[in-house]
DNA sequence: TCAAATAATGAGCTAGCCTCATTAGTTGAG
DNA sequence: CTCAACTAATGAGGCTAGCTCATTATTTGA
């Protein structure tokens, strides 16, 4: 038979195929959401049959996991690489907050997916995205612990609670970003989160004022001493 | 016809029926999760037909909303009632944190539902539970604003970020509680969250020490002055 | 070159949300 | 009390969408 009549379809490599599927899934999930993003559409987007997807992924949830995992592994790799070059728990924590916010602000369509399903745990399968959240939390907790050890942070600080607070603030910022569509002022939000965690919200005005006057009084007293 | 042969089934009032349905839904959702908690089982639990549920609720999601709404309205009512009797933004914020943690710790089975679906926003329907979250956030933000106004809190504090941090910390505590099953030490966690928000995590040791020595030096100077 | 292995297909199975024609119970006027 | 109009409940069945599997297509390596 001639090559003109029979066109053998060249099969892409396993990796290419998976990439195509994941990318199609990302597109569909982002534009339609997880529940409404049907496998049928993902298959159409990828130009393959529905069944093919199930050769590479156990379930729709598994596919979502891979989509999220790929998206956030970039963030995670970056942090993992950069962290050693930053000195001091404060700077490192601040960097993690900043970098996460950049990732969030870069791809709004992704946010809805993660905020909704990062905590997917109805079936006990420990999802990849959840695992990544945990790894990030561990990184942060380590910095808090280091800060406590070296005396930078109060010894009665609970590392896990601090992580919860940072993580929660990031998630809710993400969520608000997704809902309102208002762009995130990354530097400003980083400052806000970090300042609140680091210094708290209690005004130091009263203390500062009383201390200032105290110092003044003592300095006057010292002045009176010195000439003598 | 005799009353012995025909047993007319007495119909419960509309309210009773809804109560039964919501309670059955709560049980099923709590034990099986939302996705796996089929309407079929809820109907069976309530001793009615599936179709009856749809007389009172538009959809499964609507039913979930009502379940969550009922569960958390108790918390919300309590806070709404108690708040006016508490003086000062600090005490009020602290109370809200504390009261929320109590509610969380009281019903563990409920937590999974809320953490997963409180942010349900794929269909644009503004869910009741989401609305409640918003109302709580507004209450908290008001206290932060009041605190800034009266000078208790730093003027450069972002009320929304503070709310995100508190809300996030509560949610992640809830989530961790649900996953690990470890009981929450409500007072301890309240302290931890509140202390971090209020005073931050930066150790005041260095400042305190230098100030203490300063005061000492000046006091010695003053002592030397006084006798003279 | 051709069998064995691997990949892809898509019709169809199944589960589960939801609908609707039918049946059951309630109410109020005569 | 009776019956018609109305409201509530039923459950078989529609329909969608995730997933399976027998069949077909392509690749591989002996």
Coordinates of N, CA and C (backbone and C1' of nucleotides) in Angstrom, one line a residue, chain D residues 5-28:
Chain D
dA5 P -62.8 22.3 41.2 O5' -61.7 23.2 42.0 C5' -62.0 24.0 43.1 C4' -60.8 24.2 43.9 C3' -59.4 24.3 43.2 O3' -58.7 25.4 43.7 C1' -59.3 22.6 44.8
dC6 P -57.3 25.8 43.1 O5' -56.4 25.3 44.2 C5' -56.7 25.6 45.6 C4' -55.7 24.9 46.5 C3' -54.3 24.9 46.0 O3' -53.4 25.4 47.1 C1' -54.9 22.7 46.7
dT7 P -51.9 25.8 46.7 O5' -51.1 25.0 47.7 C5' -51.6 24.7 49.1 C4' -51.0 23.4 49.5 C3' -49.5 23.2 49.3 O3' -48.9 22.9 50.5 C1' -50.7 21.3 48.6
dA8 P -47.3 22.7 50.6 O5' -47.2 21.1 50.6 C5' -47.9 20.4 51.7 C4' -47.5 18.9 51.6 C3' -46.1 18.6 51.5 O3' -45.8 17.6 52.4 C1' -47.3 17.6 49.8
dA9 P -44.4 16.9 52.4 O5' -44.6 15.6 51.5 C5' -45.5 14.6 51.9 C4' -45.4 13.4 51.0 C3' -44.0 12.9 50.8 O3' -43.9 11.5 51.1 C1' -45.0 13.2 48.7
dT10 P -42.6 10.7 51.0 O5' -42.9 10.0 49.6 C5' -44.1 9.3 49.4 C4' -44.1 8.8 47.9 C3' -42.8 8.1 47.4 O3' -43.1 6.8 47.2 C1' -43.7 9.6 45.8
dG11 P -42.0 5.6 47.5 O5' -41.5 5.3 46.1 C5' -42.5 5.0 45.0 C4' -41.8 5.2 43.7 C3' -40.4 4.8 43.6 O3' -40.1 4.3 42.3 C1' -40.4 7.0 43.0
dA12 P -39.9 2.7 42.0 O5' -40.1 2.6 40.5 C5' -41.4 3.0 39.9 C4' -41.2 3.8 38.7 C3' -40.1 3.4 37.7 O3' -40.6 3.6 36.4 C1' -39.6 5.6 38.4
dG13 P -39.7 3.1 35.1 O5' -39.0 4.4 34.6 C5' -39.8 5.5 34.2 C4' -38.9 6.7 34.0 C3' -37.7 6.4 33.1 O3' -37.6 7.5 32.2 C1' -37.0 7.4 35.0
dG14 P -36.7 7.3 30.9 O5' -36.2 8.8 30.7 C5' -37.0 9.9 31.0 C4' -36.1 11.2 31.2 C3' -35.0 11.2 30.2 O3' -34.8 12.6 29.9 C1' -34.2 11.2 32.5
dC15 P -33.8 13.0 28.7 O5' -32.5 13.4 29.5 C5' -32.6 14.3 30.5 C4' -31.2 14.5 31.2 C3' -30.1 14.3 30.2 O3' -29.1 15.3 30.4 C1' -29.8 12.8 31.9
dT16 P -28.1 15.8 29.2 O5' -26.9 16.3 30.1 C5' -27.1 16.7 31.5 C4' -26.0 16.1 32.3 C3' -24.6 16.0 31.7 O3' -23.8 16.7 32.6 C1' -25.2 14.0 32.7
dA17 P -22.4 17.3 32.1 O5' -21.4 16.3 32.8 C5' -21.6 16.0 34.2 C4' -20.7 14.8 34.6 C3' -19.4 14.7 33.8 O3' -18.4 14.2 34.6 C1' -20.6 12.8 33.5
dG18 P -16.8 14.5 34.4 O5' -16.2 13.4 35.3 C5' -16.7 13.1 36.6 C4' -16.6 11.7 36.9 C3' -15.2 11.0 36.6 O3' -14.9 10.1 37.7 C1' -16.9 9.9 35.4
dC19 P -13.4 9.6 37.8 O5' -13.5 8.2 37.0 C5' -14.4 7.2 37.5 C4' -14.6 6.1 36.5 C3' -13.4 5.4 36.0 O3' -13.4 4.1 36.5 C1' -15.0 5.8 34.3
dT20 P -12.3 3.0 36.1 O5' -13.0 2.2 35.0 C5' -14.3 1.5 35.3 C4' -14.7 0.6 34.2 C3' -13.5 -0.4 33.8 O3' -14.1 -1.7 33.5 C1' -14.3 0.8 31.9
dC21 P -13.3 -3.0 33.5 O5' -13.7 -3.7 32.1 C5' -14.8 -3.2 31.4 C4' -14.6 -3.5 29.9 C3' -13.5 -4.5 29.6 O3' -13.8 -5.2 28.5 C1' -13.1 -2.4 28.5
dA22 P -13.5 -6.8 28.5 O5' -13.9 -7.2 27.0 C5' -15.2 -6.9 26.5 C4' -15.1 -6.3 25.1 C3' -14.3 -7.1 24.1 O3' -15.0 -7.1 22.8 C1' -13.3 -5.0 24.3
dT23 P -14.3 -7.9 21.5 O5' -13.7 -6.7 20.7 C5' -14.5 -5.6 20.3 C4' -13.7 -4.5 19.7 C3' -12.8 -5.0 18.5 O3' -13.1 -4.3 17.4 C1' -11.6 -3.6 20.0
dT24 P -12.4 -4.7 15.9 O5' -11.4 -3.5 15.8 C5' -11.8 -2.1 15.9 C4' -10.6 -1.2 15.9 C3' -9.6 -1.5 14.8 O3' -9.3 -0.2 14.2 C1' -8.5 -1.4 16.9
dA25 P -8.2 -0.1 13.0 O5' -7.0 0.5 13.8 C5' -7.1 1.8 14.3 C4' -5.8 2.3 14.9 C3' -4.6 2.2 13.9 O3' -3.9 3.5 14.1 C1' -4.1 1.0 15.8
dT26 P -2.8 3.8 13.0 O5' -1.5 3.5 13.8 C5' -1.2 4.3 15.0 C4' -0.1 3.7 15.8 C3' 1.2 3.5 15.1 O3' 2.1 4.4 15.8 C1' 0.7 1.6 16.3
dT27 P 3.7 4.5 15.2 O5' 4.4 3.5 16.2 C5' 4.3 3.7 17.6 C4' 5.0 2.6 18.4 C3' 6.5 2.4 17.9 O3' 7.3 2.4 19.1 C1' 5.3 0.3 17.9
dT28 P 8.9 2.5 19.0 O5' 9.3 1.0 19.6 C5' 8.4 0.3 20.4 C4' 8.9 -1.1 20.6 C3' 10.4 -1.4 20.2 O3' 10.9 -2.3 21.1 C1' 8.9 -2.8 18.9

